[in-house]
Amino acid sequence: MKRINLDTEEIRSFCLLAETGSFRKTAQRLGISGSTLSRQISRIEDRTQARLFDRDTRNVALTEQGKMFLRLAERILNTTDSALDEFDTYLNTKRGKLTIAGLPSVTAGLLPPLIAEFMQAHPNVDVQLNDMLSEGVLREVEMGRADIGFTADVVEDTDNLSFQRLLSDRFIAVGAPGGFLDENRTYKWEEILSQPMVAMSRETSVRSIIDAACTQHGFAFHPRFEVAHLATAGALVSQGLCITALPSLTLPVLGRAPLVFRQLESPVLLRHIGLIWRSGRTLPPAAQAFLHLVRSRNLKSLVAHLATENEVA
């Protein structure tokens, strides 16, 4: 069967001519010349191989074939308009999907207020938030399963990924009330490393940063416990079994048990947090809108607010 190729401009002209019954009125409403309209209708009849209008000196009327074609033409235009409206809605982030991968400390501490603000502005965008370790974040973004990722400064710009630093997250000491950190002051790393410690597993960005700092400064680091989850570290610390050192963004993940938080120095240790995306790829509109929101907010003040909420001395 031969395919009939018609463009939507010609179909709209046909439908309007069927409505007005006048070449002159139709041409005026379309803002085109009568000869242009006549050529459009002739092309449709040539391509459909059907006479669609009966013509006299003043008016035109649909033939039976024309009436059948009008039903099809209106269906085509309705489908086209609906599809274009849907695409316009997608482009303007009225609908769509946003998939974010991030470190657990970032997804629990930094992102919730930003996502709440984003969803208030874009209530019909579906947001999927996946928390995982740094390697998982990199993999999800690189494979295209996540639009953007939030992770520690463990990647440089490559052919596959781009990284933008957003903020620096300071390490603090965490202990149980009445324990080693009960004195309200700033502690030195050498002091806390002499105590029983719980450390995050070696696959985490937190552990990588602490290990590198200990090597650089000649500190011995022999943790009593090693765990994969921040909540587990918080539970062990709350029982007075140990203390720990963690970036301030991790505080919301430690659980509900009473804990004390103290500043650390000598050295002041920072974890740099940033976002990653696939290089050379145009982000979906929802991801672009969320990135604009993130870049426009003072994330340092948000981190400071989290620290204040948890009474970091």
Tab-separated table of C-alpha atoms in Angstrom:
chain	number	residue	atom	x	y	z
A	1	MET	CA	0.000	0.000	0.000
A	2	LYS	CA	1.348	3.386	-0.973
A	3	ARG	CA	2.062	5.743	1.935
A	4	ILE	CA	0.372	9.160	1.724
A	5	ASN	CA	2.758	11.889	2.864
A	6	LEU	CA	1.038	15.034	4.147
A	7	ASP	CA	2.276	17.691	6.528
A	8	THR	CA	0.210	19.126	9.374
A	9	GLU	CA	0.096	22.583	7.779
A	10	GLU	CA	-1.710	21.171	4.758
A	11	ILE	CA	-4.064	19.144	6.951
A	12	ARG	CA	-4.952	22.210	9.037
A	13	SER	CA	-5.674	24.144	5.855
A	14	PHE	CA	-7.963	21.356	4.657
A	15	CYS	CA	-9.888	21.242	7.958
A	16	LEU	CA	-10.357	25.007	8.047
A	17	LEU	CA	-11.543	25.074	4.429
A	18	ALA	CA	-14.049	22.343	5.277
A	19	GLU	CA	-15.277	24.528	8.148
A	20	THR	CA	-15.565	27.838	6.274
A	21	GLY	CA	-16.548	26.535	2.841
A	22	SER	CA	-14.660	29.491	1.351
A	23	PHE	CA	-11.160	29.753	-0.101
A	24	ARG	CA	-11.114	33.496	0.547
A	25	LYS	CA	-12.107	33.268	4.236
A	26	THR	CA	-9.771	30.348	4.850
A	27	ALA	CA	-6.799	32.108	3.261
A	28	GLN	CA	-7.499	35.238	5.322
A	29	ARG	CA	-7.657	33.299	8.590
A	30	LEU	CA	-4.473	31.414	7.779
A	31	GLY	CA	-2.673	34.555	6.638
A	32	ILE	CA	-1.721	33.076	3.281
A	33	SER	CA	-2.627	33.864	-0.304
A	34	GLY	CA	-5.517	32.201	-2.079
A	35	SER	CA	-3.132	30.654	-4.597
A	36	THR	CA	-1.039	29.113	-1.810
A	37	LEU	CA	-4.148	27.610	-0.227
A	38	SER	CA	-5.305	26.297	-3.598
A	39	ARG	CA	-1.939	24.583	-4.132
A	40	GLN	CA	-2.117	22.985	-0.672
A	41	ILE	CA	-5.567	21.522	-1.340
A	42	SER	CA	-4.506	20.348	-4.790
A	43	ARG	CA	-1.468	18.571	-3.266
A	44	ILE	CA	-3.709	16.789	-0.766
A	45	GLU	CA	-6.063	15.636	-3.516
A	46	ASP	CA	-3.143	14.551	-5.693
A	47	ARG	CA	-1.549	12.554	-2.872
A	48	THR	CA	-4.792	10.967	-1.693
A	49	GLN	CA	-5.906	10.447	-5.295
A	50	ALA	CA	-9.375	11.575	-4.254
A	51	ARG	CA	-11.585	14.567	-5.003
A	52	LEU	CA	-12.250	16.047	-1.576
A	53	PHE	CA	-14.209	19.197	-2.473
A	54	ASP	CA	-16.860	20.132	-4.997
A	55	ARG	CA	-16.222	23.683	-6.142
A	56	ASP	CA	-18.301	26.426	-7.680
A	57	THR	CA	-17.457	30.063	-8.331
A	58	ARG	CA	-17.991	31.130	-4.714
A	59	ASN	CA	-18.028	28.162	-2.357
A	60	VAL	CA	-16.670	24.688	-1.814
A	61	ALA	CA	-18.345	21.676	-0.213
A	62	LEU	CA	-16.967	18.374	0.965
A	63	THR	CA	-17.535	15.311	-1.168
A	64	GLU	CA	-18.324	12.002	0.519
A	65	GLN	CA	-14.636	11.169	0.212
A	66	GLY	CA	-13.843	14.565	1.707
A	67	LYS	CA	-16.120	13.916	4.696
A	68	MET	CA	-14.309	10.652	5.384
A	69	PHE	CA	-10.930	12.332	5.046
A	70	LEU	CA	-12.059	15.129	7.402
A	71	ARG	CA	-12.721	12.616	10.186
A	72	LEU	CA	-9.242	11.175	9.699
A	73	ALA	CA	-7.639	14.620	9.433
A	74	GLU	CA	-9.219	15.804	12.684
A	75	ARG	CA	-8.015	12.638	14.406
A	76	ILE	CA	-4.483	13.240	13.092
A	77	LEU	CA	-4.465	16.854	14.307
A	78	ASN	CA	-5.851	15.922	17.734
A	79	THR	CA	-3.160	13.265	18.157
A	80	THR	CA	-0.436	15.626	16.945
A	81	ASP	CA	-1.575	18.495	19.170
A	82	SER	CA	-1.831	16.203	22.180
A	83	ALA	CA	1.664	14.830	21.574
A	84	LEU	CA	3.136	18.310	21.133
A	85	ASP	CA	1.373	19.531	24.292
A	86	GLU	CA	2.819	16.571	26.165
A	87	PHE	CA	6.289	17.378	24.857
A	88	ASP	CA	5.880	21.054	25.789
A	89	THR	CA	4.832	19.979	29.290
A	90	TYR	CA	7.942	17.788	29.491
A	91	LEU	CA	10.221	20.604	28.314
A	92	ASN	CA	8.758	22.972	30.888
A	93	THR	CA	9.218	20.342	33.642
A	94	LYS	CA	5.486	20.167	34.305
A	95	ARG	CA	5.894	16.410	33.927
A	96	GLY	CA	8.830	14.056	33.653
A	97	LYS	CA	11.170	12.020	35.801
A	98	LEU	CA	14.298	12.901	37.736
A	99	THR	CA	16.634	10.176	38.984
A	100	ILE	CA	19.324	11.133	41.509
A	101	ALA	CA	22.059	8.935	42.968
A	102	GLY	CA	23.908	10.103	46.049
A	103	LEU	CA	25.900	9.240	49.125
A	104	PRO	CA	23.620	8.290	52.061
A	105	SER	CA	24.801	11.298	54.058
A	106	VAL	CA	23.926	13.608	51.160
A	107	THR	CA	20.559	12.020	50.383
A	108	ALA	CA	19.556	12.171	54.059
A	109	GLY	CA	21.052	15.527	55.037
A	110	LEU	CA	21.521	17.822	52.069
A	111	LEU	CA	18.965	16.800	49.462
A	112	PRO	CA	15.588	16.503	51.261
A	113	PRO	CA	14.999	20.274	51.638
A	114	LEU	CA	16.152	20.849	48.052
A	115	ILE	CA	13.888	18.098	46.723
A	116	ALA	CA	10.968	19.501	48.734
A	117	GLU	CA	11.503	22.918	47.146
A	118	PHE	CA	11.857	21.373	43.696
A	119	MET	CA	8.674	19.308	44.009
A	120	GLN	CA	6.724	22.320	45.208
A	121	ALA	CA	7.647	24.056	41.948
A	122	HIS	CA	7.298	20.888	39.825
A	123	PRO	CA	4.653	18.717	41.548
A	124	ASN	CA	4.099	16.387	38.588
A	125	VAL	CA	7.749	15.404	38.142
A	126	ASP	CA	8.496	11.952	39.554
A	127	VAL	CA	11.684	11.989	41.647
A	128	GLN	CA	13.635	8.804	42.337
A	129	LEU	CA	16.400	9.099	44.938
A	130	ASN	CA	18.909	6.256	45.258
A	131	ASP	CA	21.442	6.265	48.102
A	132	MET	CA	24.673	4.314	47.668
A	133	LEU	CA	28.441	4.494	48.099
A	134	SER	CA	30.671	6.587	45.845
A	135	GLU	CA	31.464	3.800	43.389
A	136	GLY	CA	27.763	3.082	42.970
A	137	VAL	CA	26.989	6.753	42.355
A	138	LEU	CA	29.645	6.947	39.647
A	139	ARG	CA	28.414	3.737	38.036
A	140	GLU	CA	24.739	4.761	38.020
A	141	VAL	CA	25.494	8.102	36.367
A	142	GLU	CA	27.990	6.661	33.894
A	143	MET	CA	25.527	3.951	32.821
A	144	GLY	CA	22.736	6.511	32.411
A	145	ARG	CA	20.544	4.998	35.119
A	146	ALA	CA	20.773	8.253	37.103
A	147	ASP	CA	20.572	11.736	35.615
A	148	ILE	CA	22.901	13.291	38.187
A	149	GLY	CA	24.854	12.147	41.228
A	150	PHE	CA	26.085	13.665	44.467
A	151	THR	CA	29.333	12.242	45.756
A	152	ALA	CA	32.656	13.047	47.364
A	153	ASP	CA	35.495	14.621	45.412
A	154	VAL	CA	36.828	11.299	44.191
A	155	VAL	CA	36.492	11.873	40.452
A	156	GLU	CA	38.004	14.357	38.051
A	157	ASP	CA	36.523	15.442	34.738
A	158	THR	CA	36.901	12.574	32.278
A	159	ASP	CA	35.581	11.732	28.843
A	160	ASN	CA	32.581	10.113	30.546
A	161	LEU	CA	31.866	12.208	33.648
A	162	SER	CA	31.986	15.845	34.683
A	163	PHE	CA	32.333	16.918	38.330
A	164	GLN	CA	31.452	20.236	39.948
A	165	ARG	CA	32.399	20.877	43.568
A	166	LEU	CA	29.544	22.300	45.636
A	167	LEU	CA	30.704	22.488	49.247
A	168	SER	CA	33.191	21.302	51.847
A	169	ASP	CA	31.954	19.178	54.737
A	170	ARG	CA	34.042	19.289	57.924
A	171	PHE	CA	34.799	16.174	59.968
A	172	ILE	CA	33.641	16.243	63.587
A	173	ALA	CA	34.040	13.922	66.560
A	174	VAL	CA	30.999	11.986	67.764
A	175	GLY	CA	30.607	10.381	71.176
A	176	ALA	CA	28.123	9.403	73.867
A	177	PRO	CA	27.078	11.867	76.606
A	178	GLY	CA	29.280	11.528	79.661
A	179	GLY	CA	32.026	9.825	77.676
A	180	PHE	CA	35.434	10.876	76.359
A	181	LEU	CA	34.005	13.842	74.422
A	182	ASP	CA	31.934	15.169	77.298
A	183	GLU	CA	34.124	18.269	77.670
A	184	ASN	CA	32.706	21.051	75.500
A	185	ARG	CA	35.769	22.041	73.459
A	186	THR	CA	37.614	21.414	70.197
A	187	TYR	CA	39.541	18.137	70.105
A	188	LYS	CA	42.659	17.154	68.186
A	189	TRP	CA	42.836	14.107	65.966
A	190	GLU	CA	45.638	12.610	68.027
A	191	GLU	CA	43.357	12.723	71.069
A	192	ILE	CA	40.453	10.869	69.531
A	193	LEU	CA	42.627	8.324	67.701
A	194	SER	CA	43.941	7.188	71.087
A	195	GLN	CA	40.407	6.085	72.008
A	196	PRO	CA	38.372	3.071	70.847
A	197	MET	CA	37.006	4.062	67.449
A	198	VAL	CA	34.392	2.830	65.011
A	199	ALA	CA	35.326	3.397	61.378
A	200	MET	CA	33.354	3.165	58.185
A	201	SER	CA	34.268	0.380	55.775
A	202	ARG	CA	37.176	0.898	53.403
A	203	GLU	CA	34.838	1.223	50.401
A	204	THR	CA	33.425	4.515	51.713
A	205	SER	CA	34.641	8.021	50.911
A	206	VAL	CA	34.735	8.793	54.648
A	207	ARG	CA	37.214	6.006	55.341
A	208	SER	CA	39.357	6.869	52.313
A	209	ILE	CA	39.744	10.457	53.510
A	210	ILE	CA	40.612	9.472	57.094
A	211	ASP	CA	43.126	6.836	55.962
A	212	ALA	CA	44.818	9.336	53.646
A	213	ALA	CA	45.013	11.968	56.400
A	214	CYS	CA	46.469	9.494	58.904
A	215	THR	CA	49.122	8.452	56.403
A	216	GLN	CA	49.967	12.077	55.616
A	217	HIS	CA	50.287	13.125	59.272
A	218	GLY	CA	51.814	9.920	60.608
A	219	PHE	CA	48.844	8.967	62.803
A	220	ALA	CA	48.203	5.352	63.756
A	221	PHE	CA	44.605	4.375	63.094
A	222	HIS	CA	43.426	1.013	64.438
A	223	PRO	CA	39.648	1.110	64.811
A	224	ARG	CA	37.979	-1.309	67.197
A	225	PHE	CA	34.922	-1.615	64.953
A	226	GLU	CA	34.401	-1.328	61.216
A	227	VAL	CA	30.876	-0.935	59.820
A	228	ALA	CA	29.193	-0.334	56.480
A	229	HIS	CA	26.250	1.759	57.668
A	230	LEU	CA	26.201	5.093	59.468
A	231	ALA	CA	23.258	4.081	61.656
A	232	THR	CA	25.306	1.154	62.977
A	233	ALA	CA	28.177	3.473	63.835
A	234	GLY	CA	25.754	5.760	65.668
A	235	ALA	CA	24.302	2.858	67.642
A	236	LEU	CA	27.739	1.626	68.771
A	237	VAL	CA	28.786	5.134	69.791
A	238	SER	CA	25.545	5.735	71.707
A	239	GLN	CA	26.292	2.691	73.877
A	240	GLY	CA	29.608	4.184	74.936
A	241	LEU	CA	31.583	1.441	73.207
A	242	CYS	CA	33.592	3.837	71.068
A	243	ILE	CA	33.732	7.263	69.453
A	244	THR	CA	33.982	8.159	65.782
A	245	ALA	CA	34.831	10.948	63.349
A	246	LEU	CA	32.431	11.769	60.548
A	247	PRO	CA	31.553	14.647	58.203
A	248	SER	CA	28.808	16.888	59.560
A	249	LEU	CA	26.398	15.931	56.762
A	250	THR	CA	26.216	12.406	58.185
A	251	LEU	CA	24.603	13.536	61.450
A	252	PRO	CA	20.964	13.036	60.349
A	253	VAL	CA	21.756	9.391	59.506
A	254	LEU	CA	23.203	8.421	62.887
A	255	GLY	CA	19.875	7.641	64.554
A	256	ARG	CA	17.852	9.081	67.414
A	257	ALA	CA	20.080	8.142	70.355
A	258	PRO	CA	21.590	11.083	72.311
A	259	LEU	CA	25.074	11.922	71.042
A	260	VAL	CA	27.567	14.740	71.500
A	261	PHE	CA	29.390	16.397	68.615
A	262	ARG	CA	32.708	18.225	68.859
A	263	GLN	CA	34.854	20.138	66.394
A	264	LEU	CA	38.144	18.563	65.292
A	265	GLU	CA	41.441	20.234	64.449
A	266	SER	CA	45.117	19.478	63.809
A	267	PRO	CA	44.263	18.911	61.050
A	268	VAL	CA	40.916	20.358	60.013
A	269	LEU	CA	39.731	17.571	57.731
A	270	LEU	CA	37.240	18.242	54.943
A	271	ARG	CA	35.221	16.079	52.603
A	272	HIS	CA	34.448	17.908	49.363
A	273	ILE	CA	30.980	17.192	48.007
A	274	GLY	CA	29.977	17.796	44.413
A	275	LEU	CA	27.679	16.698	41.644
A	276	ILE	CA	28.456	14.576	38.608
A	277	TRP	CA	26.755	14.086	35.264
A	278	ARG	CA	27.597	12.413	31.974
A	279	SER	CA	29.864	14.523	29.806
A	280	GLY	CA	28.637	15.542	26.383
A	281	ARG	CA	25.022	14.580	27.081
A	282	THR	CA	22.078	16.968	27.265
A	283	LEU	CA	20.338	16.526	30.599
A	284	PRO	CA	16.556	16.030	30.677
A	285	PRO	CA	14.607	19.215	31.493
A	286	ALA	CA	13.780	18.045	35.032
A	287	ALA	CA	17.468	17.405	35.769
A	288	GLN	CA	18.417	20.804	34.334
A	289	ALA	CA	15.815	22.494	36.542
A	290	PHE	CA	17.052	20.679	39.647
A	291	LEU	CA	20.678	21.569	38.918
A	292	HIS	CA	19.674	25.209	38.527
A	293	LEU	CA	18.011	25.048	41.938
A	294	VAL	CA	21.051	23.421	43.577
A	295	ARG	CA	23.473	25.940	42.092
A	296	SER	CA	21.310	28.874	43.152
A	297	ARG	CA	21.156	27.900	46.829
A	298	ASN	CA	23.693	28.626	49.558
A	299	LEU	CA	24.573	25.044	50.415
A	300	LYS	CA	27.187	26.103	52.948
A	301	SER	CA	24.508	27.755	55.055
A	302	LEU	CA	22.380	24.612	54.766
A	303	VAL	CA	25.233	22.481	56.094
A	304	ALA	CA	25.804	24.993	58.890
A	305	HIS	CA	22.099	24.780	59.755
A	306	LEU	CA	22.318	20.984	59.996
A	307	ALA	CA	25.303	21.305	62.320
A	308	THR	CA	23.436	23.818	64.488
A	309	GLU	CA	20.394	21.540	64.676
A	310	ASN	CA	22.634	18.778	66.004
A	311	GLU	CA	24.452	21.109	68.417
A	312	VAL	CA	27.980	20.684	67.112
A	313	ALA	CA	30.184	22.447	69.652
